[in-house]
DNA sequence: CTATCTTTGTGCACGCGTTCACAAAGACAT
DNA sequence: ATGTCTTTGTGAACGCGTGCACAAAGATAG
């Protein structure tokens, strides 16, 4: 830039769209790969392809961070890596606590991708007294009773919940009370938290159900296109009408057969 | 290639918005809980609260499925459970194959929430010959060489990828070639697939980075509100200017120090 | 049957995010 | 210096999703 404009356009900094924030890690990953291959610069077109997004979208996203590109050339890889890292807050250390060391919790503790970007598994917490002291991924599991102290002592502000659904809200409350203000929830439960606390949820079951919806739709369309009997759910109707006013579902649990008058 | 076609107006079927589809599993979960408590009917207000959404949004979502409520009363729980299950395609069996039986893959195989809704782990596949035959979650792991046959024999149309990032695209290609049309990707990679194949990604690292962004922002605002030195990233500037035109990042891997003229 | 009360279903307006399309900016060659 | 060529940065239009607010529908009571 001619005038070396490194200053924010006033209130612009607070206005990074959420959708853009969600894509920054994607760009960062692609840029890191380029960096490792010692590629000095990339065009928006190339980077967009690597990140799997539209190039116009990418340019607009970067424009929110400031103008870090050079027209006619592209973006400097190393510089962008730094800028995005800084914007995402990855230049600092983020101690993370995982609560609920079952199959999933243990897998996450062992997951390499975790530590790779400034996130450090600072503590593993479980409600089972028998697990206390057991090392998982090289870290001794601690008991829930000490949750408060553990969070405080380690300065944890990001908590990961991998408990059974029944315990999630309670654990969440305790984490928040202890000072955690960001939560990544793997339990299939809707967590309620006070203002100022961010919750992001990862739900395998929901993802699969969304895929199933599209899968079913594809199957229906395909059958229709083949001239065969459509399997389209809207055509297939024949829903279960009322059985008995007090009818309950069977022990199976998922195939009801009741409907109001 | 990725340019794809433009003649796909998002959701084409009976016009159920994608955002609505993503919420249906949420409603279903809340409804199932009510069903287990033998609650006969719910109002949109109650159900919305249980699902953590706005009641108007919920009503509008349901309106896309048809009018299944009764004014002045609410919705019949059992009936709604069935309607949503049917719409999502959960009344049928979905055999799922998990490829990459490491920490995460094994955890998923053991995850109970998987089988709970019509999804059945039909096969576990791994590239390590030493794992072949080893039972995980009661299922013998099979070798990647037989991927094609395994998918076909079990009629798998949904695949879950939990391999290291380097192998993900290759595994994806093989799954698609074998007939899989829906993929749930846990590997931190952008998968490219032909039209007609749906991919959903679950990325722990990205979720954490998004949380870190907001966490950093909160910390900055709080500091500013306290009248102390702001930690606002845009104020903190002092970016790394050019080092040497050929300067590369250190072995550490994340703190570059280069910038173009 | 009429009146009142509850709750659904939806028309409408608004805001966010995406995409197009192009002018401006800079590199590079002559 | 001038011209050409490449690529960024962004104004503007568009479409989707959200939430308000209310009329219509039905239950319920008298």
PDB file of N, CA and C in Angstrom, chain B residues 77-171:
ATOM      1  N   UNK B  77     -47.610 -35.397  20.387  1.00  0.00           N
ATOM      2  CA  UNK B  77     -46.215 -35.824  20.472  1.00  0.00           C
ATOM      3  C   UNK B  77     -45.908 -37.055  19.615  1.00  0.00           C
ATOM      4  N   UNK B  78     -46.657 -38.111  19.828  1.00  0.00           N
ATOM      5  CA  UNK B  78     -46.377 -39.353  19.111  1.00  0.00           C
ATOM      6  C   UNK B  78     -46.472 -39.171  17.603  1.00  0.00           C
ATOM      7  N   UNK B  79     -47.502 -38.457  17.216  1.00  0.00           N
ATOM      8  CA  UNK B  79     -47.716 -38.272  15.783  1.00  0.00           C
ATOM      9  C   UNK B  79     -46.577 -37.477  15.152  1.00  0.00           C
ATOM     10  N   UNK B  80     -46.155 -36.441  15.862  1.00  0.00           N
ATOM     11  CA  UNK B  80     -45.049 -35.621  15.349  1.00  0.00           C
ATOM     12  C   UNK B  80     -43.761 -36.424  15.271  1.00  0.00           C
ATOM     13  N   UNK B  81     -43.532 -37.241  16.280  1.00  0.00           N
ATOM     14  CA  UNK B  81     -42.330 -38.082  16.273  1.00  0.00           C
ATOM     15  C   UNK B  81     -42.322 -38.922  15.001  1.00  0.00           C
ATOM     16  N   UNK B  82     -43.476 -39.489  14.706  1.00  0.00           N
ATOM     17  CA  UNK B  82     -43.533 -40.329  13.514  1.00  0.00           C
ATOM     18  C   UNK B  82     -43.334 -39.515  12.233  1.00  0.00           C
ATOM     19  N   UNK B  83     -44.011 -38.397  12.137  1.00  0.00           N
ATOM     20  CA  UNK B  83     -43.911 -37.578  10.925  1.00  0.00           C
ATOM     21  C   UNK B  83     -42.486 -37.109  10.668  1.00  0.00           C
ATOM     22  N   UNK B  84     -41.831 -36.651  11.713  1.00  0.00           N
ATOM     23  CA  UNK B  84     -40.460 -36.165  11.546  1.00  0.00           C
ATOM     24  C   UNK B  84     -39.524 -37.323  11.216  1.00  0.00           C
ATOM     25  N   UNK B  85     -39.719 -38.442  11.902  1.00  0.00           N
ATOM     26  CA  UNK B  85     -38.892 -39.617  11.620  1.00  0.00           C
ATOM     27  C   UNK B  85     -39.020 -40.015  10.159  1.00  0.00           C
ATOM     28  N   UNK B  86     -40.239 -39.991   9.690  1.00  0.00           N
ATOM     29  CA  UNK B  86     -40.476 -40.386   8.309  1.00  0.00           C
ATOM     30  C   UNK B  86     -39.835 -39.386   7.341  1.00  0.00           C
ATOM     31  N   UNK B  87     -39.998 -38.110   7.653  1.00  0.00           N
ATOM     32  CA  UNK B  87     -39.449 -37.074   6.778  1.00  0.00           C
ATOM     33  C   UNK B  87     -37.927 -37.175   6.708  1.00  0.00           C
ATOM     34  N   UNK B  88     -37.317 -37.509   7.835  1.00  0.00           N
ATOM     35  CA  UNK B  88     -35.862 -37.616   7.878  1.00  0.00           C
ATOM     36  C   UNK B  88     -35.387 -38.959   7.333  1.00  0.00           C
ATOM     37  N   UNK B  89     -36.325 -39.847   7.080  1.00  0.00           N
ATOM     38  CA  UNK B  89     -35.919 -41.150   6.547  1.00  0.00           C
ATOM     39  C   UNK B  89     -35.421 -42.089   7.622  1.00  0.00           C
ATOM     40  N   UNK B  90     -35.875 -41.878   8.861  1.00  0.00           N
ATOM     41  CA  UNK B  90     -35.379 -42.705   9.952  1.00  0.00           C
ATOM     42  C   UNK B  90     -36.236 -43.933  10.186  1.00  0.00           C
ATOM     43  N   UNK B  91     -37.254 -44.094   9.348  1.00  0.00           N
ATOM     44  CA  UNK B  91     -38.087 -45.282   9.513  1.00  0.00           C
ATOM     45  C   UNK B  91     -37.451 -46.454   8.778  1.00  0.00           C
ATOM     46  N   UNK B  92     -36.393 -46.159   8.063  1.00  0.00           N
ATOM     47  CA  UNK B  92     -35.694 -47.253   7.410  1.00  0.00           C
ATOM     48  C   UNK B  92     -34.317 -47.451   8.029  1.00  0.00           C
ATOM     49  N   UNK B  93     -33.703 -48.559   7.649  1.00  0.00           N
ATOM     50  CA  UNK B  93     -32.413 -48.922   8.203  1.00  0.00           C
ATOM     51  C   UNK B  93     -31.288 -48.320   7.364  1.00  0.00           C
ATOM     52  N   UNK B  94     -30.331 -47.686   8.027  1.00  0.00           N
ATOM     53  CA  UNK B  94     -29.204 -47.105   7.298  1.00  0.00           C
ATOM     54  C   UNK B  94     -27.899 -47.764   7.725  1.00  0.00           C
ATOM     55  N   UNK B  95     -27.402 -48.675   6.918  1.00  0.00           N
ATOM     56  CA  UNK B  95     -26.107 -49.285   7.235  1.00  0.00           C
ATOM     57  C   UNK B  95     -24.991 -48.272   6.996  1.00  0.00           C
ATOM     58  N   UNK B  96     -24.140 -48.121   7.984  1.00  0.00           N
ATOM     59  CA  UNK B  96     -23.058 -47.140   7.907  1.00  0.00           C
ATOM     60  C   UNK B  96     -21.706 -47.840   7.977  1.00  0.00           C
ATOM     61  N   UNK B  97     -20.768 -47.359   7.186  1.00  0.00           N
ATOM     62  CA  UNK B  97     -19.416 -47.908   7.252  1.00  0.00           C
ATOM     63  C   UNK B  97     -18.461 -46.850   7.787  1.00  0.00           C
ATOM     64  N   UNK B  98     -17.630 -47.238   8.721  1.00  0.00           N
ATOM     65  CA  UNK B  98     -16.642 -46.313   9.272  1.00  0.00           C
ATOM     66  C   UNK B  98     -15.271 -46.703   8.738  1.00  0.00           C
ATOM     67  N   UNK B  99     -14.617 -45.753   8.105  1.00  0.00           N
ATOM     68  CA  UNK B  99     -13.298 -46.030   7.545  1.00  0.00           C
ATOM     69  C   UNK B  99     -12.234 -45.270   8.332  1.00  0.00           C
ATOM     70  N   UNK B 100     -11.274 -46.014   8.839  1.00  0.00           N
ATOM     71  CA  UNK B 100     -10.224 -45.412   9.659  1.00  0.00           C
ATOM     72  C   UNK B 100     -10.483 -45.687  11.131  1.00  0.00           C
ATOM     73  N   UNK B 101     -10.046 -46.838  11.607  1.00  0.00           N
ATOM     74  CA  UNK B 101     -10.360 -47.220  12.985  1.00  0.00           C
ATOM     75  C   UNK B 101      -9.210 -46.875  13.924  1.00  0.00           C
ATOM     76  N   UNK B 102      -9.029 -45.580  14.117  1.00  0.00           N
ATOM     77  CA  UNK B 102      -8.036 -45.115  15.086  1.00  0.00           C
ATOM     78  C   UNK B 102      -8.771 -44.794  16.375  1.00  0.00           C
ATOM     79  N   UNK B 103      -8.267 -43.839  17.100  1.00  0.00           N
ATOM     80  CA  UNK B 103      -8.935 -43.432  18.331  1.00  0.00           C
ATOM     81  C   UNK B 103     -10.372 -43.011  18.088  1.00  0.00           C
ATOM     82  N   UNK B 104     -10.505 -42.093  17.154  1.00  0.00           N
ATOM     83  CA  UNK B 104     -11.828 -41.530  16.887  1.00  0.00           C
ATOM     84  C   UNK B 104     -12.777 -42.547  16.270  1.00  0.00           C
ATOM     85  N   UNK B 105     -12.287 -43.274  15.275  1.00  0.00           N
ATOM     86  CA  UNK B 105     -13.124 -44.272  14.620  1.00  0.00           C
ATOM     87  C   UNK B 105     -13.644 -45.301  15.606  1.00  0.00           C
ATOM     88  N   UNK B 106     -12.772 -45.753  16.483  1.00  0.00           N
ATOM     89  CA  UNK B 106     -13.171 -46.739  17.476  1.00  0.00           C
ATOM     90  C   UNK B 106     -14.191 -46.145  18.440  1.00  0.00           C
ATOM     91  N   UNK B 107     -13.971 -44.897  18.812  1.00  0.00           N
ATOM     92  CA  UNK B 107     -14.911 -44.233  19.716  1.00  0.00           C
ATOM     93  C   UNK B 107     -16.285 -44.134  19.075  1.00  0.00           C
ATOM     94  N   UNK B 108     -16.318 -43.804  17.801  1.00  0.00           N
ATOM     95  CA  UNK B 108     -17.591 -43.697  17.098  1.00  0.00           C
ATOM     96  C   UNK B 108     -18.279 -45.054  17.016  1.00  0.00           C
ATOM     97  N   UNK B 109     -17.479 -46.080  16.751  1.00  0.00           N
ATOM     98  CA  UNK B 109     -18.040 -47.427  16.648  1.00  0.00           C
ATOM     99  C   UNK B 109     -18.703 -47.818  17.967  1.00  0.00           C
ATOM    100  N   UNK B 110     -18.129 -47.363  19.053  1.00  0.00           N
ATOM    101  CA  UNK B 110     -18.672 -47.687  20.370  1.00  0.00           C
ATOM    102  C   UNK B 110     -19.784 -46.745  20.802  1.00  0.00           C
ATOM    103  N   UNK B 111     -19.881 -45.631  20.115  1.00  0.00           N
ATOM    104  CA  UNK B 111     -20.841 -44.602  20.504  1.00  0.00           C
ATOM    105  C   UNK B 111     -22.273 -45.115  20.405  1.00  0.00           C
ATOM    106  N   UNK B 112     -22.972 -45.050  21.489  1.00  0.00           N
ATOM    107  CA  UNK B 112     -24.338 -45.558  21.509  1.00  0.00           C
ATOM    108  C   UNK B 112     -25.298 -44.743  20.661  1.00  0.00           C
ATOM    109  N   UNK B 113     -25.169 -43.439  20.721  1.00  0.00           N
ATOM    110  CA  UNK B 113     -26.077 -42.566  19.994  1.00  0.00           C
ATOM    111  C   UNK B 113     -26.174 -42.886  18.515  1.00  0.00           C
ATOM    112  N   UNK B 114     -25.217 -43.618  18.043  1.00  0.00           N
ATOM    113  CA  UNK B 114     -25.188 -43.998  16.638  1.00  0.00           C
ATOM    114  C   UNK B 114     -26.378 -44.869  16.273  1.00  0.00           C
ATOM    115  N   UNK B 115     -26.435 -46.012  16.938  1.00  0.00           N
ATOM    116  CA  UNK B 115     -27.442 -47.009  16.600  1.00  0.00           C
ATOM    117  C   UNK B 115     -28.850 -46.593  17.003  1.00  0.00           C
ATOM    118  N   UNK B 116     -28.939 -45.613  17.857  1.00  0.00           N
ATOM    119  CA  UNK B 116     -30.239 -45.276  18.426  1.00  0.00           C
ATOM    120  C   UNK B 116     -31.307 -44.874  17.418  1.00  0.00           C
ATOM    121  N   UNK B 117     -30.939 -44.391  16.270  1.00  0.00           N
ATOM    122  CA  UNK B 117     -31.944 -43.864  15.360  1.00  0.00           C
ATOM    123  C   UNK B 117     -31.895 -44.445  13.953  1.00  0.00           C
ATOM    124  N   UNK B 118     -31.884 -45.735  13.865  1.00  0.00           N
ATOM    125  CA  UNK B 118     -31.935 -46.329  12.533  1.00  0.00           C
ATOM    126  C   UNK B 118     -30.578 -46.477  11.874  1.00  0.00           C
ATOM    127  N   UNK B 119     -29.554 -45.932  12.500  1.00  0.00           N
ATOM    128  CA  UNK B 119     -28.226 -46.072  11.918  1.00  0.00           C
ATOM    129  C   UNK B 119     -27.543 -47.292  12.529  1.00  0.00           C
ATOM    130  N   UNK B 120     -26.990 -48.093  11.678  1.00  0.00           N
ATOM    131  CA  UNK B 120     -26.374 -49.331  12.136  1.00  0.00           C
ATOM    132  C   UNK B 120     -24.956 -49.393  11.595  1.00  0.00           C
ATOM    133  N   UNK B 121     -24.012 -49.594  12.480  1.00  0.00           N
ATOM    134  CA  UNK B 121     -22.625 -49.727  12.049  1.00  0.00           C
ATOM    135  C   UNK B 121     -22.479 -51.083  11.368  1.00  0.00           C
ATOM    136  N   UNK B 122     -22.408 -51.054  10.051  1.00  0.00           N
ATOM    137  CA  UNK B 122     -22.395 -52.296   9.281  1.00  0.00           C
ATOM    138  C   UNK B 122     -20.991 -52.802   9.017  1.00  0.00           C
ATOM    139  N   UNK B 123     -20.026 -51.884   9.033  1.00  0.00           N
ATOM    140  CA  UNK B 123     -18.663 -52.326   8.740  1.00  0.00           C
ATOM    141  C   UNK B 123     -17.625 -51.341   9.263  1.00  0.00           C
ATOM    142  N   UNK B 124     -16.512 -51.888   9.701  1.00  0.00           N
ATOM    143  CA  UNK B 124     -15.373 -51.074  10.118  1.00  0.00           C
ATOM    144  C   UNK B 124     -14.222 -51.401   9.185  1.00  0.00           C
ATOM    145  N   UNK B 125     -13.620 -50.381   8.620  1.00  0.00           N
ATOM    146  CA  UNK B 125     -12.571 -50.602   7.629  1.00  0.00           C
ATOM    147  C   UNK B 125     -11.314 -49.830   8.002  1.00  0.00           C
ATOM    148  N   UNK B 126     -10.169 -50.486   7.862  1.00  0.00           N
ATOM    149  CA  UNK B 126      -8.913 -49.809   8.174  1.00  0.00           C
ATOM    150  C   UNK B 126      -7.825 -50.277   7.219  1.00  0.00           C
ATOM    151  N   UNK B 127      -6.835 -49.432   7.017  1.00  0.00           N
ATOM    152  CA  UNK B 127      -5.764 -49.740   6.069  1.00  0.00           C
ATOM    153  C   UNK B 127      -4.665 -50.587   6.700  1.00  0.00           C
ATOM    154  N   UNK B 128      -4.662 -50.653   8.021  1.00  0.00           N
ATOM    155  CA  UNK B 128      -3.621 -51.410   8.698  1.00  0.00           C
ATOM    156  C   UNK B 128      -3.942 -52.910   8.690  1.00  0.00           C
ATOM    157  N   UNK B 129      -3.100 -53.700   8.014  1.00  0.00           N
ATOM    158  CA  UNK B 129      -3.341 -55.146   7.920  1.00  0.00           C
ATOM    159  C   UNK B 129      -3.374 -55.797   9.307  1.00  0.00           C
ATOM    160  N   UNK B 130      -2.622 -55.226  10.230  1.00  0.00           N
ATOM    161  CA  UNK B 130      -2.563 -55.793  11.578  1.00  0.00           C
ATOM    162  C   UNK B 130      -3.904 -55.688  12.294  1.00  0.00           C
ATOM    163  N   UNK B 131      -4.736 -54.752  11.864  1.00  0.00           N
ATOM    164  CA  UNK B 131      -6.022 -54.565  12.530  1.00  0.00           C
ATOM    165  C   UNK B 131      -7.096 -55.505  12.006  1.00  0.00           C
ATOM    166  N   UNK B 132      -6.871 -56.010  10.799  1.00  0.00           N
ATOM    167  CA  UNK B 132      -7.873 -56.877  10.173  1.00  0.00           C
ATOM    168  C   UNK B 132      -8.239 -58.034  11.091  1.00  0.00           C
ATOM    169  N   UNK B 133      -9.507 -58.216  11.322  1.00  0.00           N
ATOM    170  CA  UNK B 133      -9.965 -59.294  12.164  1.00  0.00           C
ATOM    171  C   UNK B 133     -10.169 -58.888  13.605  1.00  0.00           C
ATOM    172  N   UNK B 134      -9.443 -57.875  14.032  1.00  0.00           N
ATOM    173  CA  UNK B 134      -9.593 -57.400  15.403  1.00  0.00           C
ATOM    174  C   UNK B 134     -11.023 -56.894  15.626  1.00  0.00           C
ATOM    175  N   UNK B 135     -11.657 -57.355  16.685  1.00  0.00           N
ATOM    176  CA  UNK B 135     -13.014 -56.862  16.942  1.00  0.00           C
ATOM    177  C   UNK B 135     -12.997 -55.527  17.673  1.00  0.00           C
ATOM    178  N   UNK B 136     -13.757 -54.579  17.132  1.00  0.00           N
ATOM    179  CA  UNK B 136     -13.924 -53.285  17.783  1.00  0.00           C
ATOM    180  C   UNK B 136     -15.427 -53.078  17.943  1.00  0.00           C
ATOM    181  N   UNK B 137     -15.853 -52.856  19.165  1.00  0.00           N
ATOM    182  CA  UNK B 137     -17.284 -52.697  19.442  1.00  0.00           C
ATOM    183  C   UNK B 137     -18.058 -53.911  18.925  1.00  0.00           C
ATOM    184  N   UNK B 138     -17.420 -55.066  19.005  1.00  0.00           N
ATOM    185  CA  UNK B 138     -18.105 -56.288  18.608  1.00  0.00           C
ATOM    186  C   UNK B 138     -18.129 -56.562  17.125  1.00  0.00           C
ATOM    187  N   UNK B 139     -17.433 -55.724  16.365  1.00  0.00           N
ATOM    188  CA  UNK B 139     -17.402 -55.924  14.919  1.00  0.00           C
ATOM    189  C   UNK B 139     -15.957 -56.094  14.454  1.00  0.00           C
ATOM    190  N   UNK B 140     -15.731 -57.084  13.623  1.00  0.00           N
ATOM    191  CA  UNK B 140     -14.373 -57.324  13.153  1.00  0.00           C
ATOM    192  C   UNK B 140     -13.968 -56.282  12.117  1.00  0.00           C
ATOM    193  N   UNK B 141     -12.803 -55.712  12.309  1.00  0.00           N
ATOM    194  CA  UNK B 141     -12.296 -54.724  11.360  1.00  0.00           C
ATOM    195  C   UNK B 141     -11.881 -55.422  10.071  1.00  0.00           C
ATOM    196  N   UNK B 142     -12.223 -54.816   8.950  1.00  0.00           N
ATOM    197  CA  UNK B 142     -11.860 -55.394   7.655  1.00  0.00           C
ATOM    198  C   UNK B 142     -10.842 -54.502   6.946  1.00  0.00           C
ATOM    199  N   UNK B 143     -10.147 -55.093   6.002  1.00  0.00           N
ATOM    200  CA  UNK B 143      -9.084 -54.336   5.352  1.00  0.00           C
ATOM    201  C   UNK B 143      -9.580 -53.501   4.175  1.00  0.00           C
ATOM    202  N   UNK B 144      -8.900 -52.397   3.958  1.00  0.00           N
ATOM    203  CA  UNK B 144      -9.281 -51.442   2.913  1.00  0.00           C
ATOM    204  C   UNK B 144      -9.357 -52.094   1.531  1.00  0.00           C
ATOM    205  N   UNK B 145      -8.538 -53.124   1.319  1.00  0.00           N
ATOM    206  CA  UNK B 145      -8.540 -53.771   0.005  1.00  0.00           C
ATOM    207  C   UNK B 145      -9.934 -54.249  -0.396  1.00  0.00           C
ATOM    208  N   UNK B 146     -10.715 -54.622   0.602  1.00  0.00           N
ATOM    209  CA  UNK B 146     -12.049 -55.157   0.315  1.00  0.00           C
ATOM    210  C   UNK B 146     -13.139 -54.099   0.372  1.00  0.00           C
ATOM    211  N   UNK B 147     -12.736 -52.840   0.444  1.00  0.00           N
ATOM    212  CA  UNK B 147     -13.709 -51.754   0.609  1.00  0.00           C
ATOM    213  C   UNK B 147     -14.868 -51.839  -0.364  1.00  0.00           C
ATOM    214  N   UNK B 148     -14.530 -51.994  -1.617  1.00  0.00           N
ATOM    215  CA  UNK B 148     -15.560 -52.065  -2.645  1.00  0.00           C
ATOM    216  C   UNK B 148     -16.617 -53.129  -2.349  1.00  0.00           C
ATOM    217  N   UNK B 149     -16.153 -54.317  -2.093  1.00  0.00           N
ATOM    218  CA  UNK B 149     -17.054 -55.431  -1.844  1.00  0.00           C
ATOM    219  C   UNK B 149     -17.879 -55.211  -0.570  1.00  0.00           C
ATOM    220  N   UNK B 150     -17.218 -54.708   0.466  1.00  0.00           N
ATOM    221  CA  UNK B 150     -17.897 -54.486   1.747  1.00  0.00           C
ATOM    222  C   UNK B 150     -19.072 -53.519   1.588  1.00  0.00           C
ATOM    223  N   UNK B 151     -18.811 -52.433   0.876  1.00  0.00           N
ATOM    224  CA  UNK B 151     -19.853 -51.424   0.646  1.00  0.00           C
ATOM    225  C   UNK B 151     -21.018 -52.034  -0.118  1.00  0.00           C
ATOM    226  N   UNK B 152     -20.683 -52.736  -1.189  1.00  0.00           N
ATOM    227  CA  UNK B 152     -21.729 -53.339  -2.016  1.00  0.00           C
ATOM    228  C   UNK B 152     -22.532 -54.377  -1.241  1.00  0.00           C
ATOM    229  N   UNK B 153     -21.828 -55.298  -0.615  1.00  0.00           N
ATOM    230  CA  UNK B 153     -22.495 -56.390   0.083  1.00  0.00           C
ATOM    231  C   UNK B 153     -23.453 -55.907   1.164  1.00  0.00           C
ATOM    232  N   UNK B 154     -23.066 -54.832   1.829  1.00  0.00           N
ATOM    233  CA  UNK B 154     -23.902 -54.352   2.930  1.00  0.00           C
ATOM    234  C   UNK B 154     -24.885 -53.265   2.530  1.00  0.00           C
ATOM    235  N   UNK B 155     -24.836 -52.894   1.254  1.00  0.00           N
ATOM    236  CA  UNK B 155     -25.747 -51.845   0.802  1.00  0.00           C
ATOM    237  C   UNK B 155     -25.531 -50.525   1.513  1.00  0.00           C
ATOM    238  N   UNK B 156     -24.268 -50.228   1.792  1.00  0.00           N
ATOM    239  CA  UNK B 156     -23.941 -48.992   2.511  1.00  0.00           C
ATOM    240  C   UNK B 156     -24.056 -47.781   1.586  1.00  0.00           C
ATOM    241  N   UNK B 157     -24.781 -46.776   2.028  1.00  0.00           N
ATOM    242  CA  UNK B 157     -24.849 -45.548   1.232  1.00  0.00           C
ATOM    243  C   UNK B 157     -24.327 -44.348   2.024  1.00  0.00           C
ATOM    244  N   UNK B 158     -24.046 -44.579   3.298  1.00  0.00           N
ATOM    245  CA  UNK B 158     -23.486 -43.514   4.132  1.00  0.00           C
ATOM    246  C   UNK B 158     -22.143 -43.958   4.683  1.00  0.00           C
ATOM    247  N   UNK B 159     -21.113 -43.201   4.402  1.00  0.00           N
ATOM    248  CA  UNK B 159     -19.784 -43.534   4.880  1.00  0.00           C
ATOM    249  C   UNK B 159     -19.255 -42.495   5.849  1.00  0.00           C
ATOM    250  N   UNK B 160     -18.510 -42.958   6.841  1.00  0.00           N
ATOM    251  CA  UNK B 160     -17.906 -42.055   7.810  1.00  0.00           C
ATOM    252  C   UNK B 160     -16.395 -42.160   7.693  1.00  0.00           C
ATOM    253  N   UNK B 161     -15.738 -41.042   7.463  1.00  0.00           N
ATOM    254  CA  UNK B 161     -14.290 -41.044   7.292  1.00  0.00           C
ATOM    255  C   UNK B 161     -13.600 -40.517   8.542  1.00  0.00           C
ATOM    256  N   UNK B 162     -12.807 -41.382   9.167  1.00  0.00           N
ATOM    257  CA  UNK B 162     -12.058 -40.976  10.360  1.00  0.00           C
ATOM    258  C   UNK B 162     -10.589 -41.335  10.180  1.00  0.00           C
ATOM    259  N   UNK B 163     -10.115 -41.205   8.967  1.00  0.00           N
ATOM    260  CA  UNK B 163      -8.722 -41.501   8.661  1.00  0.00           C
ATOM    261  C   UNK B 163      -7.858 -40.269   8.904  1.00  0.00           C
ATOM    262  N   UNK B 164      -6.547 -40.432   8.855  1.00  0.00           N
ATOM    263  CA  UNK B 164      -5.674 -39.251   8.873  1.00  0.00           C
ATOM    264  C   UNK B 164      -5.978 -38.415   7.630  1.00  0.00           C
ATOM    265  N   UNK B 165      -5.731 -37.119   7.698  1.00  0.00           N
ATOM    266  CA  UNK B 165      -6.071 -36.232   6.586  1.00  0.00           C
ATOM    267  C   UNK B 165      -5.488 -36.662   5.243  1.00  0.00           C
ATOM    268  N   UNK B 166      -4.290 -37.192   5.275  1.00  0.00           N
ATOM    269  CA  UNK B 166      -3.652 -37.562   4.017  1.00  0.00           C
ATOM    270  C   UNK B 166      -4.384 -38.636   3.232  1.00  0.00           C
ATOM    271  N   UNK B 167      -5.085 -39.500   3.932  1.00  0.00           N
ATOM    272  CA  UNK B 167      -5.754 -40.609   3.262  1.00  0.00           C
ATOM    273  C   UNK B 167      -7.212 -40.313   2.931  1.00  0.00           C
ATOM    274  N   UNK B 168      -7.724 -39.226   3.461  1.00  0.00           N
ATOM    275  CA  UNK B 168      -9.158 -38.952   3.368  1.00  0.00           C
ATOM    276  C   UNK B 168      -9.687 -38.871   1.932  1.00  0.00           C
ATOM    277  N   UNK B 169      -9.012 -38.097   1.095  1.00  0.00           N
ATOM    278  CA  UNK B 169      -9.526 -37.927  -0.263  1.00  0.00           C
ATOM    279  C   UNK B 169      -9.536 -39.254  -1.034  1.00  0.00           C
ATOM    280  N   UNK B 170      -8.505 -40.012  -0.842  1.00  0.00           N
ATOM    281  CA  UNK B 170      -8.435 -41.302  -1.536  1.00  0.00           C
ATOM    282  C   UNK B 170      -9.545 -42.235  -1.058  1.00  0.00           C
ATOM    283  N   UNK B 171      -9.725 -42.291   0.231  1.00  0.00           N
ATOM    284  CA  UNK B 171     -10.788 -43.124   0.794  1.00  0.00           C
ATOM    285  C   UNK B 171     -12.147 -42.642   0.283  1.00  0.00           C
TER     286      UNK B 171
END
